[in-house]
């Protein structure tokens, strides 16, 4: 259980870090979206390949092409969506789509639900709305569609990760398979390329640590979490991102931010803990 909690916590922090790093790079025009995406996946693939080769006697890469396609779709849509979306709107669209995909899959797959899980999910959603709704106006249609596509793709990637038996090797293989697609996008947009040293460093950090190691940790946790618990856990990422903004950019701590954090993190903890209990209990009362 401690290993599961550690892997889940690290993965969620990595997801938040990706949003922060991407916004830092693109909003300050340190790098163009296609270059950021390519450097991100290239550095992630290189880091994961090295770890796989050094560990367990030089094991082979795992993963599969369907998971790689979901990862590639997410990476492209996520990066280009954040060019025009605000942080709050983007996070709400992204994780709203993830929720729909993963919870629907959990219901279809027969995962057990009771009142505690439902209450935790409602509390988390209420906190997310409290945090993000005041900042939402009318997002650009193209960018909003990109982020919805990214959320659906990430939901699919997470669902496929539940079958992973070797998280590190599978994540490395998925990154390696997705890399040619990102390089192709960069080649097609070569005329729009721009990057400075800060942009390259931010993209490399996003790829090697926040993406590569973060996604490997997520694949480690997924087989134990289940679809619904995994979807609920990701609701905490926008709040973590907002808290990171307070620490890194001296943004004020408001009553709304504090209240939303309590609701989202508390509701997520309730839902995930109860889901893990149900997965190990022989009998559970359905909602």
Short mmCIF file of C-alpha atoms in Angstrom, two decimals:
data_model
loop_
_atom_site.label_atom_id
_atom_site.label_comp_id
_atom_site.label_asym_id
_atom_site.label_seq_id
_atom_site.Cartn_x
_atom_site.Cartn_y
_atom_site.Cartn_z
CA UNK A 1 0.00 0.00 0.00
CA UNK A 2 2.85 2.40 0.80
CA UNK A 3 4.42 1.74 -2.60
CA UNK A 4 1.07 2.31 -4.29
CA UNK A 5 0.54 5.60 -2.46
CA UNK A 6 4.07 6.76 -3.27
CA UNK A 7 3.74 5.89 -6.97
CA UNK A 8 0.33 7.56 -7.23
CA UNK A 9 1.46 10.69 -5.38
CA UNK A 10 4.60 11.07 -7.51
CA UNK A 11 2.61 10.58 -10.71
CA UNK A 12 0.05 13.24 -9.77
CA UNK A 13 2.80 15.70 -8.89
CA UNK A 14 4.43 14.94 -12.24
CA UNK A 15 1.16 15.62 -14.08
CA UNK A 16 0.92 19.01 -12.36
CA UNK A 17 4.58 19.70 -13.16
CA UNK A 18 3.92 19.05 -16.84
CA UNK A 19 1.23 21.73 -16.90
CA UNK A 20 3.48 24.21 -15.08
CA UNK A 21 6.49 23.54 -17.30
CA UNK A 22 4.44 23.69 -20.49
CA UNK A 23 2.84 27.00 -19.52
CA UNK A 24 6.21 28.46 -18.48
CA UNK A 25 7.72 27.55 -21.83
CA UNK A 26 4.88 28.47 -24.17
CA UNK A 27 3.37 31.51 -22.50
CA UNK A 28 6.75 33.22 -22.25
CA UNK A 29 7.50 32.24 -25.88
CA UNK A 30 10.67 30.37 -24.93
CA UNK A 31 9.86 27.67 -27.50
CA UNK A 32 7.26 26.79 -30.12
CA UNK A 33 4.70 24.03 -29.31
CA UNK A 34 5.98 21.46 -31.81
CA UNK A 35 9.58 21.78 -30.62
CA UNK A 36 8.52 21.61 -26.97
CA UNK A 37 6.55 18.43 -27.67
CA UNK A 38 9.36 16.77 -29.61
CA UNK A 39 12.05 17.59 -27.04
CA UNK A 40 9.69 16.45 -24.29
CA UNK A 41 9.14 13.01 -25.82
CA UNK A 42 12.75 12.66 -27.00
CA UNK A 43 14.18 13.35 -23.53
CA UNK A 44 11.55 11.12 -21.95
CA UNK A 45 12.28 8.26 -24.33
CA UNK A 46 16.06 8.60 -23.79
CA UNK A 47 15.74 8.66 -19.99
CA UNK A 48 13.42 5.65 -19.92
CA UNK A 49 15.54 3.67 -22.41
CA UNK A 50 18.63 4.23 -20.26
CA UNK A 51 16.83 3.13 -17.09
CA UNK A 52 15.47 0.02 -18.79
CA UNK A 53 18.89 -0.95 -20.16
CA UNK A 54 20.59 -0.43 -16.80
CA UNK A 55 17.99 -2.32 -14.79
CA UNK A 56 17.34 -6.04 -14.49
CA UNK A 57 20.11 -7.17 -16.77
CA UNK A 58 19.25 -5.06 -19.79
CA UNK A 59 15.57 -5.90 -20.28
CA UNK A 60 13.76 -5.09 -23.52
CA UNK A 61 11.31 -2.29 -24.16
CA UNK A 62 7.65 -3.12 -23.67
CA UNK A 63 4.45 -1.27 -24.50
CA UNK A 64 2.40 -1.51 -27.68
CA UNK A 65 1.41 0.61 -30.66
CA UNK A 66 -2.14 1.36 -29.46
CA UNK A 67 -0.89 2.80 -26.18
CA UNK A 68 1.78 4.74 -28.07
CA UNK A 69 -0.87 6.18 -30.39
CA UNK A 70 -2.93 7.31 -27.38
CA UNK A 71 0.20 8.88 -25.85
CA UNK A 72 1.08 10.63 -29.12
CA UNK A 73 -2.46 11.97 -29.53
CA UNK A 74 -2.44 13.28 -25.96
CA UNK A 75 0.98 14.94 -26.34
CA UNK A 76 0.09 16.74 -29.57
CA UNK A 77 -3.35 17.91 -28.46
CA UNK A 78 -2.22 18.91 -24.94
CA UNK A 79 0.69 21.02 -26.14
CA UNK A 80 -1.15 22.91 -28.85
CA UNK A 81 -4.25 23.45 -26.68
CA UNK A 82 -2.25 25.32 -24.04
CA UNK A 83 -1.24 27.95 -26.58
CA UNK A 84 -4.68 29.55 -26.42
CA UNK A 85 -6.37 28.27 -23.24
CA UNK A 86 -6.10 29.65 -19.74
CA UNK A 87 -4.74 27.28 -17.15
CA UNK A 88 -8.08 26.84 -15.38
CA UNK A 89 -10.10 26.26 -18.53
CA UNK A 90 -7.53 23.83 -19.91
CA UNK A 91 -7.38 21.79 -16.72
CA UNK A 92 -11.17 21.61 -16.46
CA UNK A 93 -11.52 20.45 -20.06
CA UNK A 94 -8.66 17.96 -19.80
CA UNK A 95 -9.62 16.24 -16.58
CA UNK A 96 -13.32 16.50 -17.30
CA UNK A 97 -12.75 14.43 -20.42
CA UNK A 98 -10.53 12.00 -18.48
CA UNK A 99 -13.31 11.56 -15.90
CA UNK A 100 -15.92 10.76 -18.56
CA UNK A 101 -13.74 8.19 -20.32
CA UNK A 102 -12.38 6.39 -17.24
CA UNK A 103 -15.53 6.37 -15.11
CA UNK A 104 -17.58 5.14 -18.06
CA UNK A 105 -15.04 2.35 -18.56
CA UNK A 106 -15.21 1.51 -14.84
CA UNK A 107 -18.99 1.22 -14.92
CA UNK A 108 -18.91 -0.90 -18.07
CA UNK A 109 -16.21 -3.07 -16.53
CA UNK A 110 -18.35 -3.76 -13.46
CA UNK A 111 -16.36 -1.91 -10.81
CA UNK A 112 -18.28 -1.63 -7.54
CA UNK A 113 -19.57 1.75 -6.40
CA UNK A 114 -21.01 2.71 -3.03
CA UNK A 115 -22.09 5.94 -1.33
CA UNK A 116 -18.61 6.78 -0.03
CA UNK A 117 -17.11 6.66 -3.51
CA UNK A 118 -19.97 8.71 -4.95
CA UNK A 119 -19.66 11.27 -2.14
CA UNK A 120 -15.90 11.54 -2.61
CA UNK A 121 -16.31 12.06 -6.34
CA UNK A 122 -19.00 14.73 -5.83
CA UNK A 123 -16.86 16.57 -3.28
CA UNK A 124 -13.88 16.52 -5.63
CA UNK A 125 -15.93 17.77 -8.58
CA UNK A 126 -17.48 20.50 -6.42
CA UNK A 127 -14.01 21.66 -5.39
CA UNK A 128 -12.79 21.64 -8.97
CA UNK A 129 -15.76 23.72 -10.11
CA UNK A 130 -15.27 26.11 -7.19
CA UNK A 131 -11.65 26.63 -8.19
CA UNK A 132 -12.05 26.88 -11.95
CA UNK A 133 -15.54 28.06 -12.84
CA UNK A 134 -15.04 31.77 -12.01
CA UNK A 135 -12.19 31.95 -14.52
CA UNK A 136 -14.05 30.35 -17.39
CA UNK A 137 -15.43 32.54 -20.14
CA UNK A 138 -15.67 31.24 -23.69
CA UNK A 139 -12.50 29.38 -24.68
CA UNK A 140 -11.37 29.35 -28.31
CA UNK A 141 -13.22 26.50 -30.00
CA UNK A 142 -10.16 24.97 -31.66
CA UNK A 143 -8.07 24.95 -28.46
CA UNK A 144 -10.98 23.60 -26.41
CA UNK A 145 -11.44 20.74 -28.87
CA UNK A 146 -7.71 19.99 -28.72
CA UNK A 147 -7.85 19.74 -24.93
CA UNK A 148 -10.92 17.50 -24.97
CA UNK A 149 -9.11 15.22 -27.41
CA UNK A 150 -6.08 15.23 -25.09
CA UNK A 151 -8.27 14.25 -22.14
CA UNK A 152 -9.91 11.39 -24.03
CA UNK A 153 -6.52 10.15 -25.25
CA UNK A 154 -5.04 10.30 -21.75
CA UNK A 155 -8.04 8.39 -20.41
CA UNK A 156 -7.45 5.66 -22.98
CA UNK A 157 -3.72 5.59 -22.21
CA UNK A 158 -4.45 5.24 -18.50
CA UNK A 159 -7.01 2.47 -19.07
CA UNK A 160 -4.56 0.50 -21.16
CA UNK A 161 -1.96 0.91 -18.41
CA UNK A 162 -4.05 -1.22 -16.05
CA UNK A 163 -2.74 -4.28 -17.88
CA UNK A 164 0.91 -3.31 -17.48
CA UNK A 165 3.16 -5.90 -15.83
CA UNK A 166 6.38 -3.90 -16.19
CA UNK A 167 5.63 -0.20 -15.83
CA UNK A 168 9.11 1.08 -16.70
CA UNK A 169 9.62 -1.07 -19.80
CA UNK A 170 6.09 -0.44 -21.07
CA UNK A 171 6.36 3.32 -20.63
CA UNK A 172 9.76 3.34 -22.35
CA UNK A 173 8.37 1.37 -25.27
CA UNK A 174 5.36 3.64 -25.62
CA UNK A 175 7.55 6.75 -25.64
CA UNK A 176 9.87 5.26 -28.24
CA UNK A 177 6.98 4.32 -30.52
CA UNK A 178 5.36 7.75 -30.16
CA UNK A 179 8.57 9.66 -30.89
CA UNK A 180 8.53 9.40 -34.74
CA UNK A 181 5.07 10.96 -34.79
CA UNK A 182 6.18 13.98 -32.78
CA UNK A 183 9.25 14.45 -34.98
CA UNK A 184 7.02 14.33 -38.04
CA UNK A 185 4.83 17.11 -36.62
CA UNK A 186 7.94 19.19 -35.92
CA UNK A 187 9.18 18.61 -39.46
CA UNK A 188 5.85 19.74 -40.92
CA UNK A 189 5.99 22.90 -38.78
CA UNK A 190 9.72 23.51 -39.27
CA UNK A 191 9.13 27.00 -40.58
CA UNK A 192 7.54 28.03 -37.27
CA UNK A 193 10.32 26.72 -35.03
CA UNK A 194 11.80 28.90 -32.28
CA UNK A 195 13.57 28.04 -29.08
CA UNK A 196 15.94 29.50 -26.56
CA UNK A 197 17.97 27.76 -23.86
CA UNK A 198 15.24 28.14 -21.25
CA UNK A 199 12.66 26.56 -23.55
CA UNK A 200 14.87 23.57 -24.28
CA UNK A 201 15.59 23.01 -20.58
CA UNK A 202 11.91 23.26 -19.65
CA UNK A 203 10.94 20.79 -22.36
CA UNK A 204 13.71 18.37 -21.32
CA UNK A 205 12.63 18.51 -17.67
CA UNK A 206 9.04 17.93 -18.70
CA UNK A 207 10.09 14.91 -20.75
CA UNK A 208 12.67 13.19 -18.58
CA UNK A 209 11.20 13.68 -15.11
CA UNK A 210 7.59 14.87 -15.24
CA UNK A 211 6.64 12.69 -18.22
CA UNK A 212 9.04 9.75 -18.37
CA UNK A 213 9.40 8.96 -14.68
CA UNK A 214 5.94 10.29 -13.85
CA UNK A 215 4.19 8.10 -16.39
CA UNK A 216 6.19 5.06 -15.31
CA UNK A 217 5.01 5.68 -11.74
CA UNK A 218 1.44 6.02 -13.00
CA UNK A 219 1.67 2.68 -14.83
CA UNK A 220 2.97 1.17 -11.59
CA UNK A 221 -0.11 2.36 -9.68
CA UNK A 222 -2.81 1.74 -12.29
CA UNK A 223 -3.17 -2.07 -11.97
CA UNK A 224 -4.07 -1.62 -8.26
CA UNK A 225 -6.23 1.49 -8.53
CA UNK A 226 -8.90 0.56 -11.04
CA UNK A 227 -10.49 2.91 -13.56
CA UNK A 228 -12.75 4.89 -11.23
CA UNK A 229 -10.18 5.41 -8.47
CA UNK A 230 -7.58 6.44 -11.06
CA UNK A 231 -10.03 8.92 -12.58
CA UNK A 232 -10.87 10.37 -9.16
CA UNK A 233 -7.21 10.69 -8.20
CA UNK A 234 -6.49 12.84 -11.24
CA UNK A 235 -9.06 15.41 -10.14
CA UNK A 236 -6.47 16.62 -7.66
CA UNK A 237 -4.02 17.65 -10.40
CA UNK A 238 -5.56 21.08 -11.16
CA UNK A 239 -5.44 21.96 -7.47
CA UNK A 240 -1.83 20.80 -7.19
CA UNK A 241 -1.04 22.94 -10.23
CA UNK A 242 -2.68 25.97 -8.63
CA UNK A 243 -0.72 25.43 -5.41
CA UNK A 244 2.48 25.18 -7.46
CA UNK A 245 1.61 28.56 -8.95
CA UNK A 246 1.45 30.00 -5.44
CA UNK A 247 4.87 28.60 -4.58
CA UNK A 248 6.64 29.35 -7.87
CA UNK A 249 5.01 32.56 -9.05
CA UNK A 250 3.97 34.16 -5.74
CA UNK A 251 0.28 33.97 -6.63
CA UNK A 252 -1.97 34.85 -3.66
CA UNK A 253 -3.55 32.13 -1.50
CA UNK A 254 -7.27 32.92 -1.65
CA UNK A 255 -10.15 31.51 0.39
CA UNK A 256 -11.48 29.93 -2.80
CA UNK A 257 -8.17 28.17 -3.48
CA UNK A 258 -7.93 26.87 0.09
CA UNK A 259 -11.56 25.68 0.12
CA UNK A 260 -11.23 24.01 -3.28
CA UNK A 261 -8.04 22.26 -2.20
CA UNK A 262 -9.75 20.79 0.86
CA UNK A 263 -12.73 19.59 -1.18
CA UNK A 264 -10.75 18.11 -4.06
CA UNK A 265 -7.96 16.47 -2.08
CA UNK A 266 -10.32 15.27 0.68
CA UNK A 267 -12.88 13.93 -1.76
CA UNK A 268 -10.20 12.23 -3.83
CA UNK A 269 -8.69 10.56 -0.77
CA UNK A 270 -12.13 9.31 0.34
CA UNK A 271 -13.01 7.88 -3.06
CA UNK A 272 -9.65 6.25 -3.70
CA UNK A 273 -9.40 4.71 -0.23
CA UNK A 274 -12.93 3.32 -0.41
CA UNK A 275 -12.38 1.96 -3.92
CA UNK A 276 -9.25 0.11 -2.78
CA UNK A 277 -11.23 -1.36 0.13
CA UNK A 278 -13.97 -2.58 -2.19
CA UNK A 279 -11.46 -4.16 -4.54
CA UNK A 280 -10.15 -6.34 -1.71
CA UNK A 281 -13.44 -6.99 0.12
CA UNK A 282 -15.49 -10.11 -0.77
CA UNK A 283 -18.82 -8.30 -0.42
CA UNK A 284 -19.75 -4.65 -0.81
CA UNK A 285 -23.05 -2.81 -0.85
CA UNK A 286 -23.78 -1.20 -4.21
CA UNK A 287 -25.11 2.30 -4.54
#
